[in-house]
Amino acid sequence: MKETGCVLLKSGALTAEDLEKINRYTRRAFQEEELYTFSVVLCDNEVDRDMERFTIPALERLGELFLGKTGIFDHAPQAQNQAARIYDCRVECLPERVTRAGEAYHRLVARAYLPRCPKNEEFILELESGIKKEVSVGCSVAEATCSICGADRRKGECGHVKGRCYDGILCCTILDHPTDAYEWSFVAIPAQREAGVIKSFTEKGERTMEEVWKSLSGEGDLVLHAEERQQLAKEVAILREQAACGRQYREALEKSVVRLCGIVSPEVPHEAMERAAQAMQLDDLQAFEKAFRKRAEQALPLTPQLAPAEQRASTENREFQI
């Protein structure tokens, strides 16, 4: 049996397809308000604490084997330990991440459900608060080979030491061809380093700012990876810089509208125009500025004093020429 850490991710609203998949395992049809669901990263292709890793095809096969499996506690196969049931699985690729073995990072994400009832209220609270966090899976594989020489680790040691590098290649055990998936458990210390309760930006792993803003405004529940926090910090820094530039541009536009209004419509009180400009949308400000500027140029042509003589031939405002 292979035990490996996994990750929990909070899911969003259920779709009709989700309900259909869940109700395959229930004796009656359940509605969304009767269920609590979450997503679980069961395992991935990263090298874990035991210096073992799954192949990507192994993750695909495990996705089939884990359908319908129940979550328990501490790998104790007892009926009273059953906590939730998996109703959907998929393998996600995060191409921006590279594993220690040099592969694009892949993870097996399963979706699980449990009924909302007084008995489960404490368990749901522990999930939401992060108390119940670390989890691992129990499964068996047909192949466990050395990443350096391909020798079958089950038949004995090949001489290569797990954790060492040989000609730049990390030695680990490659797990392939899963034959069974027993269960997934909440544990204290999982094998995989990234095990723990987290929340992704979206259920499909596509990280968008929309889910972040919903969480920050109290509409969601989001806990970020260190990499995600760095990404968010960069996004916020960019937005702050853009916002500062936008404020400067708007302030300059408001002043220009007020100034030009004083030229073309001096009867409009200065304070009234200031208040109006501050209340305008940006598109309206731009439109007023364009119109006022055109009228101002017609009413008061502004020709540089050092312009060619033919441009200064008009006698208009000659008394102001040097």
GROMACS .gro file of C-alpha atoms in nm:
model
  322
    1MET     CA    1   0.000   0.000   0.000
    2LYS     CA    2   0.125   0.349  -0.086
    3GLU     CA    3   0.031   0.635   0.146
    4THR     CA    4   0.084   0.979   0.003
    5GLY     CA    5  -0.022   1.326   0.114
    6CYS     CA    6  -0.289   1.524  -0.059
    7VAL     CA    7  -0.449   1.867  -0.054
    8LEU     CA    8  -0.801   1.991   0.014
    9LEU     CA    9  -0.956   2.269  -0.191
   10LYS     CA   10  -1.283   2.445  -0.116
   11SER     CA   11  -1.528   2.414  -0.403
   12GLY     CA   12  -1.798   2.644  -0.527
   13ALA     CA   13  -2.166   2.601  -0.610
   14LEU     CA   14  -2.284   2.265  -0.733
   15THR     CA   15  -2.393   2.218  -1.092
   16ALA     CA   16  -2.667   1.989  -1.217
   17GLU     CA   17  -2.392   1.753  -1.334
   18ASP     CA   18  -2.240   1.748  -0.983
   19LEU     CA   19  -2.575   1.660  -0.829
   20GLU     CA   20  -2.628   1.384  -1.082
   21LYS     CA   21  -2.288   1.232  -1.003
   22ILE     CA   22  -2.345   1.257  -0.627
   23ASN     CA   23  -2.690   1.101  -0.644
   24ARG     CA   24  -2.543   0.792  -0.807
   25TYR     CA   25  -2.411   0.707  -0.459
   26THR     CA   26  -2.718   0.806  -0.257
   27ARG     CA   27  -3.043   0.616  -0.194
   28ARG     CA   28  -3.250   0.926  -0.269
   29ALA     CA   29  -3.192   1.243  -0.466
   30PHE     CA   30  -3.020   1.515  -0.261
   31GLN     CA   31  -3.044   1.888  -0.328
   32GLU     CA   32  -2.753   2.134  -0.318
   33GLU     CA   33  -2.855   2.287   0.016
   34GLU     CA   34  -2.838   1.941   0.178
   35LEU     CA   35  -2.474   1.883   0.080
   36TYR     CA   36  -2.129   2.009   0.167
   37THR     CA   37  -1.866   1.952  -0.102
   38PHE     CA   38  -1.494   2.011  -0.137
   39SER     CA   39  -1.215   1.913  -0.373
   40VAL     CA   40  -0.919   1.701  -0.273
   41VAL     CA   41  -0.578   1.685  -0.437
   42LEU     CA   42  -0.522   1.318  -0.375
   43CYS     CA   43  -0.168   1.292  -0.512
   44ASP     CA   44   0.064   1.437  -0.774
   45ASN     CA   45   0.376   1.360  -0.974
   46GLU     CA   46   0.612   1.549  -0.741
   47VAL     CA   47   0.879   1.362  -0.548
   48ASP     CA   48   0.745   1.315  -0.194
   49ARG     CA   49   0.911   1.275   0.146
   50ASP     CA   50   0.961   0.904   0.080
   51MET     CA   51   1.149   0.994  -0.241
   52GLU     CA   52   0.874   0.839  -0.451
   53ARG     CA   53   0.659   0.983  -0.727
   54PHE     CA   54   0.369   0.878  -0.946
   55THR     CA   55   0.381   0.885  -1.325
   56ILE     CA   56   0.120   1.093  -1.505
   57PRO     CA   57  -0.053   0.780  -1.648
   58ALA     CA   58  -0.064   0.646  -1.292
   59LEU     CA   59  -0.250   0.958  -1.182
   60GLU     CA   60  -0.501   0.908  -1.464
   61ARG     CA   61  -0.560   0.547  -1.358
   62LEU     CA   62  -0.593   0.642  -0.991
   63GLY     CA   63  -0.861   0.890  -1.094
   64GLU     CA   64  -1.070   0.596  -1.213
   65LEU     CA   65  -0.996   0.381  -0.908
   66PHE     CA   66  -1.081   0.646  -0.649
   67LEU     CA   67  -1.436   0.711  -0.772
   68GLY     CA   68  -1.678   0.619  -0.495
   69LYS     CA   69  -1.408   0.575  -0.229
   70THR     CA   70  -1.476   0.714   0.117
   71GLY     CA   71  -1.260   0.939   0.328
   72ILE     CA   72  -1.174   0.819   0.678
   73PHE     CA   73  -0.942   0.910   0.965
   74ASP     CA   74  -0.588   0.780   1.021
   75HIS     CA   75  -0.634   0.498   0.769
   76ALA     CA   76  -0.855   0.314   1.021
   77PRO     CA   77  -1.104   0.113   0.809
   78GLN     CA   78  -1.402   0.135   1.040
   79ALA     CA   79  -1.759   0.229   0.946
   80GLN     CA   80  -1.780   0.502   1.211
   81ASN     CA   81  -1.467   0.662   1.063
   82GLN     CA   82  -1.627   0.730   0.725
   83ALA     CA   83  -1.638   1.105   0.663
   84ALA     CA   84  -1.704   1.178   0.293
   85ARG     CA   85  -1.726   1.009  -0.047
   86ILE     CA   86  -1.552   1.093  -0.375
   87TYR     CA   87  -1.788   1.144  -0.668
   88ASP     CA   88  -1.559   1.290  -0.938
   89CYS     CA   89  -1.187   1.289  -1.031
   90ARG     CA   90  -0.968   1.464  -1.283
   91VAL     CA   91  -0.597   1.521  -1.350
   92GLU     CA   92  -0.492   1.886  -1.366
   93CYS     CA   93  -0.174   2.018  -1.524
   94LEU     CA   94  -0.008   2.332  -1.390
   95PRO     CA   95   0.250   2.393  -1.666
   96GLU     CA   96   0.406   2.691  -1.488
   97ARG     CA   97   0.531   2.454  -1.218
   98VAL     CA   98   0.808   2.200  -1.272
   99THR     CA   99   0.868   1.901  -1.044
  100ARG     CA  100   1.205   1.799  -0.903
  101ALA     CA  101   1.215   1.533  -1.174
  102GLY     CA  102   1.182   1.801  -1.444
  103GLU     CA  103   0.821   1.727  -1.543
  104ALA     CA  104   0.530   1.968  -1.570
  105TYR     CA  105   0.340   1.949  -1.243
  106HIS     CA  106   0.027   1.730  -1.253
  107ARG     CA  107  -0.213   1.657  -0.969
  108LEU     CA  108  -0.512   1.430  -0.923
  109VAL     CA  109  -0.809   1.633  -0.798
  110ALA     CA  110  -1.112   1.452  -0.660
  111ARG     CA  111  -1.442   1.604  -0.550
  112ALA     CA  112  -1.608   1.471  -0.236
  113TYR     CA  113  -1.937   1.525  -0.060
  114LEU     CA  114  -2.099   1.473   0.279
  115PRO     CA  115  -2.450   1.555   0.401
  116ARG     CA  116  -2.518   1.869   0.601
  117CYS     CA  117  -2.658   1.741   0.931
  118PRO     CA  118  -2.603   1.802   1.303
  119LYS     CA  119  -2.358   1.510   1.321
  120ASN     CA  120  -2.133   1.666   1.053
  121GLU     CA  121  -2.148   2.028   1.171
  122GLU     CA  122  -1.835   1.993   1.386
  123PHE     CA  123  -1.645   1.816   1.107
  124ILE     CA  124  -1.742   2.085   0.854
  125LEU     CA  125  -1.631   2.352   1.100
  126GLU     CA  126  -1.297   2.175   1.145
  127LEU     CA  127  -1.256   2.165   0.767
  128GLU     CA  128  -1.340   2.532   0.727
  129SER     CA  129  -1.111   2.641   1.011
  130GLY     CA  130  -0.817   2.433   0.891
  131ILE     CA  131  -0.811   2.197   1.192
  132LYS     CA  132  -0.879   1.897   0.972
  133LYS     CA  133  -0.624   1.966   0.703
  134GLU     CA  134  -0.360   1.703   0.621
  135VAL     CA  135  -0.471   1.398   0.427
  136SER     CA  136  -0.319   1.101   0.245
  137VAL     CA  137  -0.431   0.815   0.023
  138GLY     CA  138  -0.388   0.441   0.038
  139CYS     CA  139  -0.335   0.257  -0.291
  140SER     CA  140  -0.128  -0.020  -0.447
  141VAL     CA  141   0.083  -0.017  -0.765
  142ALA     CA  142   0.223  -0.293  -0.982
  143GLU     CA  143   0.554  -0.120  -1.056
  144ALA     CA  144   0.806   0.060  -0.836
  145THR     CA  145   1.124   0.126  -1.032
  146CYS     CA  146   1.449   0.315  -0.983
  147SER     CA  147   1.454   0.647  -1.168
  148ILE     CA  148   1.824   0.598  -1.252
  149CYS     CA  149   1.849   0.242  -1.383
  150GLY     CA  150   1.489   0.125  -1.404
  151ALA     CA  151   1.545  -0.167  -1.167
  152ASP     CA  152   1.248  -0.311  -0.980
  153ARG     CA  153   1.276  -0.178  -0.624
  154ARG     CA  154   1.058  -0.461  -0.497
  155LYS     CA  155   1.319  -0.718  -0.584
  156GLY     CA  156   1.590  -0.548  -0.382
  157GLU     CA  157   1.825  -0.255  -0.388
  158CYS     CA  158   2.001  -0.167  -0.712
  159GLY     CA  159   2.284   0.034  -0.556
  160HIS     CA  160   2.136   0.377  -0.627
  161VAL     CA  161   2.047   0.573  -0.316
  162LYS     CA  162   1.715   0.758  -0.309
  163GLY     CA  163   1.764   1.129  -0.269
  164ARG     CA  164   2.105   1.141  -0.435
  165CYS     CA  165   2.174   1.282  -0.780
  166TYR     CA  166   2.353   1.081  -1.047
  167ASP     CA  167   2.476   1.286  -1.344
  168GLY     CA  168   2.220   1.553  -1.256
  169ILE     CA  169   1.928   1.308  -1.222
  170LEU     CA  170   1.753   1.275  -0.886
  171CYS     CA  171   1.724   0.917  -0.766
  172CYS     CA  172   1.372   0.825  -0.655
  173THR     CA  173   1.122   0.543  -0.691
  174ILE     CA  174   0.878   0.576  -0.978
  175LEU     CA  175   0.532   0.438  -0.903
  176ASP     CA  176   0.329   0.318  -1.201
  177HIS     CA  177   0.037   0.094  -1.303
  178PRO     CA  178  -0.192   0.130  -0.999
  179THR     CA  179  -0.398  -0.181  -0.928
  180ASP     CA  180  -0.622  -0.061  -0.645
  181ALA     CA  181  -0.721   0.248  -0.448
  182TYR     CA  182  -0.834   0.173  -0.093
  183GLU     CA  183  -0.922   0.500   0.075
  184TRP     CA  184  -0.811   0.854   0.156
  185SER     CA  185  -0.759   0.967   0.513
  186PHE     CA  186  -0.717   1.270   0.732
  187VAL     CA  187  -0.377   1.228   0.898
  188ALA     CA  188  -0.130   1.427   1.109
  189ILE     CA  189   0.176   1.403   0.882
  190PRO     CA  190   0.131   1.310   0.514
  191ALA     CA  191   0.405   1.194   0.282
  192GLN     CA  192   0.373   1.477   0.032
  193ARG     CA  193   0.517   1.812   0.132
  194GLU     CA  194   0.228   2.019  -0.003
  195ALA     CA  195  -0.042   1.827   0.180
  196GLY     CA  196  -0.292   2.049   0.355
  197VAL     CA  197  -0.618   2.236   0.322
  198ILE     CA  198  -0.593   2.509   0.061
  199LYS     CA  199  -0.827   2.681  -0.180
  200SER     CA  200  -0.753   2.727  -0.548
  201PHE     CA  201  -0.851   3.040  -0.744
  202THR     CA  202  -1.103   2.831  -0.933
  203GLU     CA  203  -1.205   2.471  -0.927
  204LYS     CA  204  -1.029   2.410  -1.257
  205GLY     CA  205  -0.702   2.546  -1.126
  206GLU     CA  206  -0.716   2.854  -1.347
  207ARG     CA  207  -0.611   3.136  -1.119
  208THR     CA  208  -0.822   3.446  -1.172
  209MET     CA  209  -0.847   3.761  -0.964
  210GLU     CA  210  -1.228   3.741  -0.953
  211GLU     CA  211  -1.228   3.461  -0.694
  212VAL     CA  212  -0.966   3.646  -0.491
  213TRP     CA  213  -1.171   3.966  -0.476
  214LYS     CA  214  -1.482   3.768  -0.379
  215SER     CA  215  -1.291   3.609  -0.094
  216LEU     CA  216  -1.137   3.936   0.022
  217SER     CA  217  -1.482   4.098   0.022
  218GLY     CA  218  -1.622   3.821   0.239
  219GLU     CA  219  -1.805   3.629  -0.034
  220GLY     CA  220  -1.565   3.335  -0.040
  221ASP     CA  221  -1.309   3.140   0.162
  222LEU     CA  222  -0.961   3.145   0.013
  223VAL     CA  223  -0.621   3.041   0.148
  224LEU     CA  224  -0.327   3.097  -0.082
  225HIS     CA  225  -0.004   2.911  -0.153
  226ALA     CA  226   0.320   3.105  -0.110
  227GLU     CA  227   0.344   3.123  -0.490
  228GLU     CA  228  -0.013   3.247  -0.511
  229ARG     CA  229   0.053   3.512  -0.247
  230GLN     CA  230   0.351   3.633  -0.450
  231GLN     CA  231   0.137   3.642  -0.763
  232LEU     CA  232  -0.134   3.834  -0.580
  233ALA     CA  233   0.120   4.081  -0.439
  234LYS     CA  234   0.249   4.150  -0.790
  235GLU     CA  235  -0.105   4.194  -0.922
  236VAL     CA  236  -0.189   4.437  -0.641
  237ALA     CA  237   0.133   4.635  -0.696
  238ILE     CA  238   0.052   4.670  -1.066
  239LEU     CA  239  -0.305   4.773  -0.989
  240ARG     CA  240  -0.187   5.032  -0.738
  241GLU     CA  241   0.053   5.183  -0.988
  242GLN     CA  242  -0.214   5.192  -1.256
  243ALA     CA  243  -0.462   5.342  -1.010
  244ALA     CA  244  -0.214   5.619  -0.917
  245CYS     CA  245  -0.162   5.700  -1.285
  246GLY     CA  246  -0.537   5.699  -1.338
  247ARG     CA  247  -0.594   5.938  -1.048
  248GLN     CA  248  -0.328   6.177  -1.178
  249TYR     CA  249  -0.481   6.169  -1.527
  250ARG     CA  250  -0.832   6.235  -1.392
  251GLU     CA  251  -0.719   6.520  -1.170
  252ALA     CA  252  -0.542   6.685  -1.464
  253LEU     CA  253  -0.852   6.636  -1.680
  254GLU     CA  254  -1.081   6.787  -1.415
  255LYS     CA  255  -0.856   7.094  -1.384
  256SER     CA  256  -0.846   7.133  -1.762
  257VAL     CA  257  -1.227   7.117  -1.788
  258VAL     CA  258  -1.271   7.378  -1.511
  259ARG     CA  259  -1.007   7.608  -1.666
  260LEU     CA  260  -1.150   7.585  -2.020
  261CYS     CA  261  -1.503   7.637  -1.887
  262GLY     CA  262  -1.383   7.962  -1.730
  263ILE     CA  263  -1.264   8.074  -2.072
  264VAL     CA  264  -1.568   7.982  -2.282
  265SER     CA  265  -1.843   8.021  -2.016
  266PRO     CA  266  -1.715   8.266  -1.752
  267GLU     CA  267  -2.070   8.307  -1.618
  268VAL     CA  268  -2.053   7.952  -1.473
  269PRO     CA  269  -1.925   7.974  -1.112
  270HIS     CA  270  -1.582   7.817  -1.066
  271GLU     CA  271  -1.690   7.609  -0.764
  272ALA     CA  272  -1.998   7.478  -0.945
  273MET     CA  273  -1.788   7.358  -1.237
  274GLU     CA  274  -1.541   7.192  -1.000
  275ARG     CA  275  -1.821   6.996  -0.832
  276ALA     CA  276  -1.966   6.898  -1.169
  277ALA     CA  277  -1.627   6.780  -1.297
  278GLN     CA  278  -1.566   6.571  -0.986
  279ALA     CA  279  -1.903   6.398  -1.033
  280MET     CA  280  -1.855   6.322  -1.404
  281GLN     CA  281  -1.761   5.984  -1.546
  282LEU     CA  282  -1.427   5.972  -1.722
  283ASP     CA  283  -1.589   5.951  -2.068
  284ASP     CA  284  -1.798   6.261  -1.991
  285LEU     CA  285  -1.492   6.450  -1.869
  286GLN     CA  286  -1.306   6.369  -2.188
  287ALA     CA  287  -1.603   6.479  -2.400
  288PHE     CA  288  -1.641   6.812  -2.212
  289GLU     CA  289  -1.267   6.877  -2.225
  290LYS     CA  290  -1.264   6.820  -2.601
  291ALA     CA  291  -1.565   7.045  -2.661
  292PHE     CA  292  -1.443   7.324  -2.428
  293ARG     CA  293  -1.096   7.315  -2.583
  294LYS     CA  294  -1.239   7.352  -2.935
  295ARG     CA  295  -1.454   7.651  -2.830
  296ALA     CA  296  -1.164   7.807  -2.641
  297GLU     CA  297  -0.939   7.787  -2.948
  298GLN     CA  298  -1.210   7.957  -3.155
  299ALA     CA  299  -1.267   8.231  -2.901
  300LEU     CA  300  -0.905   8.287  -2.813
  301PRO     CA  301  -0.660   8.161  -3.077
  302LEU     CA  302  -0.332   8.095  -2.904
  303THR     CA  303  -0.040   8.161  -3.142
  304PRO     CA  304   0.314   8.150  -3.002
  305GLN     CA  305   0.488   8.491  -3.011
  306LEU     CA  306   0.792   8.335  -3.175
  307ALA     CA  307   0.583   8.183  -3.455
  308PRO     CA  308   0.657   8.286  -3.818
  309ALA     CA  309   0.544   8.636  -3.913
  310GLU     CA  310   0.268   8.514  -4.144
  311GLN     CA  311   0.105   8.342  -3.845
  312ARG     CA  312   0.119   8.673  -3.653
  313ALA     CA  313  -0.017   8.890  -3.936
  314SER     CA  314  -0.355   8.932  -3.773
  315THR     CA  315  -0.404   9.259  -3.589
  316GLU     CA  316  -0.610   9.084  -3.326
  317ASN     CA  317  -0.454   9.124  -2.986
  318ARG     CA  318  -0.152   9.306  -3.133
  319GLU     CA  319  -0.136   9.521  -2.822
  320PHE     CA  320  -0.021   9.210  -2.633
  321GLN     CA  321   0.265   9.133  -2.874
  322ILE     CA  322   0.621   9.217  -2.781
   0.00000   0.00000   0.00000
